[in-house]
mmCIF file of N, CA, C and O in Angstrom:
data_model
loop_
_atom_site.group_PDB
_atom_site.id
_atom_site.type_symbol
_atom_site.label_atom_id
_atom_site.label_comp_id
_atom_site.label_asym_id
_atom_site.label_seq_id
_atom_site.Cartn_x
_atom_site.Cartn_y
_atom_site.Cartn_z
ATOM 1 N N MET A 745 -45.355 81.880 90.761
ATOM 2 C CA MET A 745 -46.413 82.540 89.807
ATOM 3 C C MET A 745 -47.234 82.157 90.095
ATOM 4 O O MET A 745 -47.521 81.265 90.542
ATOM 5 N N THR A 746 -48.759 82.549 90.340
ATOM 6 C CA THR A 746 -50.149 82.469 89.805
ATOM 7 C C THR A 746 -50.466 82.750 89.092
ATOM 8 O O THR A 746 -50.053 83.166 87.760
ATOM 9 N N ARG A 747 -52.145 82.564 88.541
ATOM 10 C CA ARG A 747 -53.270 82.939 87.098
ATOM 11 C C ARG A 747 -52.175 84.164 86.621
ATOM 12 O O ARG A 747 -52.720 84.572 85.831
ATOM 13 N N ASN A 748 -52.486 85.009 88.053
ATOM 14 C CA ASN A 748 -52.940 86.378 87.690
ATOM 15 C C ASN A 748 -51.374 87.029 88.958
ATOM 16 O O ASN A 748 -51.407 88.987 87.236
ATOM 17 N N GLU A 749 -50.412 86.905 88.320
ATOM 18 C CA GLU A 749 -48.918 87.520 89.241
ATOM 19 C C GLU A 749 -48.103 86.492 89.982
ATOM 20 O O GLU A 749 -47.924 85.664 89.542
ATOM 21 N N ARG A 750 -46.808 87.634 89.394
ATOM 22 C CA ARG A 750 -45.393 86.357 90.159
ATOM 23 C C ARG A 750 -45.895 87.304 91.413
ATOM 24 O O ARG A 750 -45.435 87.710 91.977
ATOM 25 N N LEU A 751 -45.588 85.981 92.942
ATOM 26 C CA LEU A 751 -44.663 86.457 93.774
ATOM 27 C C LEU A 751 -43.583 86.687 94.153
ATOM 28 O O LEU A 751 -42.580 85.374 93.334
ATOM 29 N N ILE A 752 -43.022 87.507 94.734
ATOM 30 C CA ILE A 752 -41.661 87.212 95.497
ATOM 31 C C ILE A 752 -42.238 86.707 96.609
ATOM 32 O O ILE A 752 -42.375 87.953 97.492
ATOM 33 N N CYS A 753 -41.637 86.589 98.118
ATOM 34 C CA CYS A 753 -40.738 85.521 98.606
ATOM 35 C C CYS A 753 -39.667 85.983 99.859
ATOM 36 O O CYS A 753 -38.043 85.807 98.901
ATOM 37 N N ARG A 754 -40.234 86.168 100.337
ATOM 38 C CA ARG A 754 -38.463 86.644 101.812
ATOM 39 C C ARG A 754 -38.200 85.491 102.223
ATOM 40 O O ARG A 754 -37.513 85.271 103.447
ATOM 41 N N ILE A 755 -38.851 83.870 101.485
ATOM 42 C CA ILE A 755 -38.499 82.825 102.904
ATOM 43 C C ILE A 755 -38.035 81.428 101.722
ATOM 44 O O ILE A 755 -38.072 82.131 100.359
ATOM 45 N N THR A 756 -36.689 80.557 101.854
ATOM 46 C CA THR A 756 -35.755 80.301 101.193
ATOM 47 C C THR A 756 -37.535 79.146 100.488
ATOM 48 O O THR A 756 -39.195 78.711 100.571
ATOM 49 N N MET A 757 -36.902 78.344 99.547
ATOM 50 C CA MET A 757 -38.217 77.211 99.008
ATOM 51 C C MET A 757 -37.958 76.502 99.592
ATOM 52 O O MET A 757 -39.522 76.074 99.416
ATOM 53 N N GLU A 758 -36.762 75.632 100.513
ATOM 54 C CA GLU A 758 -37.021 75.307 101.208
ATOM 55 C C GLU A 758 -38.442 75.375 102.615
ATOM 56 O O GLU A 758 -39.055 74.032 102.478
ATOM 57 N N GLU A 759 -38.037 75.765 102.965
ATOM 58 C CA GLU A 759 -39.182 76.967 103.515
ATOM 59 C C GLU A 759 -40.831 76.370 102.966
ATOM 60 O O GLU A 759 -41.634 76.564 104.385
ATOM 61 N N ILE A 760 -40.831 76.407 101.905
ATOM 62 C CA ILE A 760 -42.212 76.666 101.322
ATOM 63 C C ILE A 760 -42.329 75.839 101.187
ATOM 64 O O ILE A 760 -43.999 75.055 100.847
ATOM 65 N N GLU A 761 -41.402 74.837 100.537
ATOM 66 C CA GLU A 761 -41.573 72.822 99.917
ATOM 67 C C GLU A 761 -41.760 72.287 101.523
ATOM 68 O O GLU A 761 -42.466 71.446 101.321
ATOM 69 N N GLU A 762 -41.835 72.940 101.841
ATOM 70 C CA GLU A 762 -41.874 72.504 104.036
ATOM 71 C C GLU A 762 -43.210 72.033 104.312
ATOM 72 O O GLU A 762 -43.722 71.742 105.100
ATOM 73 N N ASN A 763 -43.909 73.818 103.925
ATOM 74 C CA ASN A 763 -45.885 73.961 104.222
ATOM 75 C C ASN A 763 -46.854 73.840 103.734
ATOM 76 O O ASN A 763 -47.780 73.514 103.852
ATOM 77 N N MET A 764 -45.573 73.309 102.262
ATOM 78 C CA MET A 764 -47.490 72.504 101.176
ATOM 79 C C MET A 764 -47.724 71.021 101.314
ATOM 80 O O MET A 764 -46.712 70.682 101.579
ATOM 81 N N PRO A 765 -48.831 71.166 100.959
ATOM 82 C CA PRO A 765 -48.780 70.110 101.752
ATOM 83 C C PRO A 765 -48.600 68.614 99.934
ATOM 84 O O PRO A 765 -48.984 69.170 99.219
ATOM 85 N N LEU A 766 -47.986 67.698 100.832
ATOM 86 C CA LEU A 766 -47.159 66.755 99.823
ATOM 87 C C LEU A 766 -47.878 65.909 98.870
ATOM 88 O O LEU A 766 -48.475 65.491 97.812
ATOM 89 N N SER A 767 -49.337 65.874 99.218
ATOM 90 C CA SER A 767 -49.960 65.352 98.083
ATOM 91 C C SER A 767 -50.233 66.281 97.126
ATOM 92 O O SER A 767 -50.764 65.496 95.617
ATOM 93 N N TYR A 768 -50.260 66.940 96.950
ATOM 94 C CA TYR A 768 -50.131 67.532 95.146
ATOM 95 C C TYR A 768 -49.193 68.906 94.797
ATOM 96 O O TYR A 768 -49.379 68.566 93.822
ATOM 97 N N PHE A 769 -49.043 69.371 95.816
ATOM 98 C CA PHE A 769 -46.916 69.954 95.940
ATOM 99 C C PHE A 769 -46.046 69.072 95.738
ATOM 100 O O PHE A 769 -45.905 68.444 96.390
ATOM 101 N N VAL A 770 -45.180 69.735 94.380
ATOM 102 C CA VAL A 770 -43.886 68.514 94.593
ATOM 103 C C VAL A 770 -42.518 69.904 93.560
ATOM 104 O O VAL A 770 -43.327 70.210 93.185
ATOM 105 N N ARG A 771 -41.580 69.825 94.737
ATOM 106 C CA ARG A 771 -40.686 70.267 93.537
ATOM 107 C C ARG A 771 -40.032 70.108 92.629
ATOM 108 O O ARG A 771 -39.308 68.619 92.735
ATOM 109 N N ILE A 772 -39.756 70.502 91.615
ATOM 110 C CA ILE A 772 -38.947 69.882 90.182
ATOM 111 C C ILE A 772 -38.337 70.428 89.726
ATOM 112 O O ILE A 772 -37.666 69.608 88.854
ATOM 113 N N HIS A 773 -38.032 71.891 90.576
ATOM 114 C CA HIS A 773 -36.723 72.260 89.976
ATOM 115 C C HIS A 773 -36.393 73.264 91.308
ATOM 116 O O HIS A 773 -37.048 73.529 92.070
ATOM 117 N N ARG A 774 -35.272 73.445 91.112
ATOM 118 C CA ARG A 774 -35.085 74.895 92.031
ATOM 119 C C ARG A 774 -35.440 75.698 92.249
ATOM 120 O O ARG A 774 -35.581 76.316 93.739
ATOM 121 N N GLY A 775 -36.035 76.585 91.445
ATOM 122 C CA GLY A 775 -36.861 77.323 91.802
ATOM 123 C C GLY A 775 -38.535 77.222 91.174
ATOM 124 O O GLY A 775 -38.846 78.548 91.545
ATOM 125 N N TYR A 776 -38.672 76.052 91.234
ATOM 126 C CA TYR A 776 -40.455 75.914 90.920
ATOM 127 C C TYR A 776 -41.138 74.622 91.976
ATOM 128 O O TYR A 776 -40.150 73.870 92.405
ATOM 129 N N ILE A 777 -41.925 74.495 92.694
ATOM 130 C CA ILE A 777 -43.046 74.059 92.526
ATOM 131 C C ILE A 777 -44.014 74.231 92.285
ATOM 132 O O ILE A 777 -44.752 75.297 92.282
ATOM 133 N N VAL A 778 -44.059 72.712 91.974
ATOM 134 C CA VAL A 778 -45.518 72.096 91.352
ATOM 135 C C VAL A 778 -46.614 72.029 92.080
ATOM 136 O O VAL A 778 -46.834 70.846 92.560
ATOM 137 N N ASN A 779 -47.959 72.503 91.022
ATOM 138 C CA ASN A 779 -49.375 71.892 91.927
ATOM 139 C C ASN A 779 -49.633 71.022 90.976
ATOM 140 O O ASN A 779 -50.606 71.332 90.582
ATOM 141 N N PHE A 780 -50.152 69.382 91.060
ATOM 142 C CA PHE A 780 -50.583 68.911 90.258
ATOM 143 C C PHE A 780 -51.354 68.585 89.843
ATOM 144 O O PHE A 780 -52.115 68.020 89.440
ATOM 145 N N LYS A 781 -52.086 69.747 90.402
ATOM 146 C CA LYS A 781 -54.065 69.693 90.361
ATOM 147 C C LYS A 781 -53.220 70.230 88.656
ATOM 148 O O LYS A 781 -54.430 70.507 88.345
ATOM 149 N N PHE A 782 -52.538 70.980 88.517
ATOM 150 C CA PHE A 782 -52.765 71.964 87.318
ATOM 151 C C PHE A 782 -51.838 71.519 86.763
ATOM 152 O O PHE A 782 -51.030 72.117 85.027
ATOM 153 N N VAL A 783 -51.606 69.901 86.484
ATOM 154 C CA VAL A 783 -50.105 69.578 85.180
ATOM 155 C C VAL A 783 -51.423 69.143 84.337
ATOM 156 O O VAL A 783 -52.292 68.111 84.911
ATOM 157 N N LYS A 784 -51.061 69.277 82.782
ATOM 158 C CA LYS A 784 -51.733 68.625 82.213
ATOM 159 C C LYS A 784 -50.815 67.125 81.889
ATOM 160 O O LYS A 784 -51.423 66.683 81.087
ATOM 161 N N GLY A 785 -49.388 67.520 81.730
ATOM 162 C CA GLY A 785 -48.697 66.559 81.197
ATOM 163 C C GLY A 785 -47.077 66.381 82.035
ATOM 164 O O GLY A 785 -46.993 67.422 81.737
ATOM 165 N N ILE A 786 -46.153 65.417 81.244
ATOM 166 C CA ILE A 786 -45.155 65.620 82.018
ATOM 167 C C ILE A 786 -43.798 65.159 80.180
ATOM 168 O O ILE A 786 -45.004 63.709 80.309
ATOM 169 N N ASP A 787 -44.058 65.291 80.020
ATOM 170 C CA ASP A 787 -42.574 65.174 78.746
ATOM 171 C C ASP A 787 -40.816 65.320 79.053
ATOM 172 O O ASP A 787 -41.087 66.179 78.255
ATOM 173 N N GLY A 788 -40.018 64.107 79.393
ATOM 174 C CA GLY A 788 -39.828 63.613 79.195
ATOM 175 C C GLY A 788 -38.905 65.181 80.942
ATOM 176 O O GLY A 788 -38.521 65.146 82.458
ATOM 177 N N ALA A 789 -38.564 65.926 80.387
ATOM 178 C CA ALA A 789 -37.963 67.564 81.145
ATOM 179 C C ALA A 789 -38.472 68.248 81.808
ATOM 180 O O ALA A 789 -38.011 69.890 81.944
ATOM 181 N N LYS A 790 -39.668 68.267 81.555
ATOM 182 C CA LYS A 790 -40.747 69.385 81.247
ATOM 183 C C LYS A 790 -41.917 68.961 81.531
ATOM 184 O O LYS A 790 -43.037 67.750 81.400
ATOM 185 N N VAL A 791 -42.433 69.913 83.084
ATOM 186 C CA VAL A 791 -43.853 69.463 82.934
ATOM 187 C C VAL A 791 -44.658 70.725 82.002
ATOM 188 O O VAL A 791 -44.921 72.327 82.442
ATOM 189 N N TRP A 792 -46.355 70.271 81.885
ATOM 190 C CA TRP A 792 -47.239 71.436 81.310
ATOM 191 C C TRP A 792 -48.222 70.758 82.035
ATOM 192 O O TRP A 792 -48.428 70.312 82.187
ATOM 193 N N LEU A 793 -48.779 72.410 82.005
ATOM 194 C CA LEU A 793 -49.783 72.687 82.162
ATOM 195 C C LEU A 793 -50.453 73.222 81.919
ATOM 196 O O LEU A 793 -50.192 73.445 80.627
ATOM 197 N N SER A 794 -51.867 73.811 82.560
ATOM 198 C CA SER A 794 -52.899 72.850 82.085
ATOM 199 C C SER A 794 -53.868 74.489 82.078
ATOM 200 O O SER A 794 -55.476 74.631 81.539
ATOM 201 N N GLU A 795 -53.111 75.373 82.303
ATOM 202 C CA GLU A 795 -53.426 76.996 81.824
ATOM 203 C C GLU A 795 -54.502 76.985 81.048
ATOM 204 O O GLU A 795 -53.798 76.178 79.651
ATOM 205 N N SER A 796 -54.747 77.912 80.232
ATOM 206 C CA SER A 796 -55.268 78.875 79.476
ATOM 207 C C SER A 796 -53.940 78.255 78.044
ATOM 208 O O SER A 796 -54.367 77.691 76.962
ATOM 209 N N GLU A 797 -53.379 78.573 77.925
ATOM 210 C CA GLU A 797 -52.243 79.010 77.846
ATOM 211 C C GLU A 797 -51.361 77.690 77.820
ATOM 212 O O GLU A 797 -51.407 77.446 79.184
ATOM 213 N N ARG A 798 -50.722 77.280 76.823
ATOM 214 C CA ARG A 798 -49.360 75.467 77.473
ATOM 215 C C ARG A 798 -48.558 75.664 77.509
ATOM 216 O O ARG A 798 -47.980 77.119 76.562
ATOM 217 N N VAL A 799 -48.191 76.030 79.308
ATOM 218 C CA VAL A 799 -47.212 76.361 79.705
ATOM 219 C C VAL A 799 -46.125 75.037 80.138
ATOM 220 O O VAL A 799 -46.640 74.731 81.037
ATOM 221 N N SER A 800 -45.369 75.153 79.481
ATOM 222 C CA SER A 800 -44.432 74.690 80.548
ATOM 223 C C SER A 800 -43.432 74.920 81.397
ATOM 224 O O SER A 800 -42.940 75.563 80.799
ATOM 225 N N LEU A 801 -42.782 73.756 82.235
ATOM 226 C CA LEU A 801 -41.913 73.775 82.855
ATOM 227 C C LEU A 801 -40.885 73.222 83.520
ATOM 228 O O LEU A 801 -41.612 71.450 83.148
ATOM 229 N N PRO A 802 -39.242 73.747 83.070
ATOM 230 C CA PRO A 802 -38.590 72.760 82.913
ATOM 231 C C PRO A 802 -37.590 72.032 84.404
ATOM 232 O O PRO A 802 -38.417 72.276 85.939
ATOM 233 N N ILE A 803 -37.690 70.115 84.336
ATOM 234 C CA ILE A 803 -37.047 69.394 85.809
ATOM 235 C C ILE A 803 -36.129 69.505 86.299
ATOM 236 O O ILE A 803 -35.813 69.066 84.769
ATOM 237 N N SER A 804 -35.090 69.733 86.636
ATOM 238 C CA SER A 804 -34.274 69.880 86.629
ATOM 239 C C SER A 804 -33.159 67.612 86.995
ATOM 240 O O SER A 804 -35.066 66.229 87.419
ATOM 241 N N ARG A 805 -32.772 67.561 86.982
ATOM 242 C CA ARG A 805 -32.195 65.801 85.827
ATOM 243 C C ARG A 805 -32.202 65.874 88.064
ATOM 244 O O ARG A 805 -32.814 64.451 88.225
ATOM 245 N N THR A 806 -31.652 66.244 88.263
ATOM 246 C CA THR A 806 -32.054 65.943 90.466
ATOM 247 C C THR A 806 -33.222 65.351 90.988
ATOM 248 O O THR A 806 -33.142 64.521 92.450
ATOM 249 N N ARG A 807 -35.186 65.882 90.414
ATOM 250 C CA ARG A 807 -35.551 66.536 91.113
ATOM 251 C C ARG A 807 -36.703 65.617 90.247
ATOM 252 O O ARG A 807 -37.990 65.653 90.552
ATOM 253 N N ARG A 808 -36.361 65.040 89.082
ATOM 254 C CA ARG A 808 -37.334 63.835 88.622
ATOM 255 C C ARG A 808 -37.879 62.690 88.629
ATOM 256 O O ARG A 808 -38.410 61.841 88.889
ATOM 257 N N LYS A 809 -36.778 61.770 89.758
ATOM 258 C CA LYS A 809 -37.165 61.033 90.812
ATOM 259 C C LYS A 809 -37.808 61.700 92.142
ATOM 260 O O LYS A 809 -39.551 61.091 92.161
ATOM 261 N N ASN A 810 -38.302 62.778 92.198
ATOM 262 C CA ASN A 810 -39.731 63.523 93.082
ATOM 263 C C ASN A 810 -40.533 63.371 91.920
ATOM 264 O O ASN A 810 -42.070 62.577 92.932
ATOM 265 N N ILE A 811 -40.408 63.883 91.042
ATOM 266 C CA ILE A 811 -42.418 62.779 89.959
ATOM 267 C C ILE A 811 -42.494 61.351 88.732
ATOM 268 O O ILE A 811 -42.952 61.060 88.055
ATOM 269 N N ALA A 812 -39.931 60.510 89.212
ATOM 270 C CA ALA A 812 -41.019 59.655 88.509
ATOM 271 C C ALA A 812 -42.302 59.160 89.458
ATOM 272 O O ALA A 812 -42.909 58.684 90.323
ATOM 273 N N GLY A 813 -43.165 58.439 88.269
ATOM 274 C CA GLY A 813 -44.727 57.676 88.256
ATOM 275 C C GLY A 813 -45.595 57.996 88.700
ATOM 276 O O GLY A 813 -47.064 58.191 88.688
ATOM 277 N N MET A 814 -45.463 60.487 88.656
ATOM 278 C CA MET A 814 -47.157 60.556 88.598
ATOM 279 C C MET A 814 -48.067 60.877 87.337
ATOM 280 O O MET A 814 -48.580 60.519 87.807
ATOM 281 N N GLY A 815 -47.319 60.666 86.394
ATOM 282 C CA GLY A 815 -47.208 60.418 85.577
ATOM 283 C C GLY A 815 -48.787 62.334 84.923
ATOM 284 O O GLY A 815 -48.447 62.067 85.287
ATOM 285 N N LYS A 816 -49.276 61.292 84.223
ATOM 286 C CA LYS A 816 -50.705 62.911 83.944
ATOM 287 C C LYS A 816 -51.628 62.425 85.265
ATOM 288 O O LYS A 816 -51.854 61.393 85.496
ATOM 289 N N PRO A 817 -51.897 63.458 85.853
ATOM 290 C CA PRO A 817 -52.929 63.413 87.736
ATOM 291 C C PRO A 817 -53.522 62.808 86.605
ATOM 292 O O PRO A 817 -54.403 63.201 85.440
ATOM 293 N N GLN A 818 -54.977 62.579 87.723
ATOM 294 C CA GLN A 818 -56.011 61.831 87.216
ATOM 295 C C GLN A 818 -57.346 63.583 87.688
ATOM 296 O O GLN A 818 -57.263 64.090 88.504
#
């Protein structure tokens, strides 16, 4: 999903994840890779995005270790 549209790709999430820069992008769920430049905060099992509407995405239990210690980005 982008600001204006939802994208449908014919490649796997693993392939997308391999091609994303690790400094910004983190996989938080089976179906979500997040650009941490746009994360407003982390609240337990949710990531809050900093778009005009407050949007939250779930963090899977197995992916929480990927974002442990990231907290609120600067």
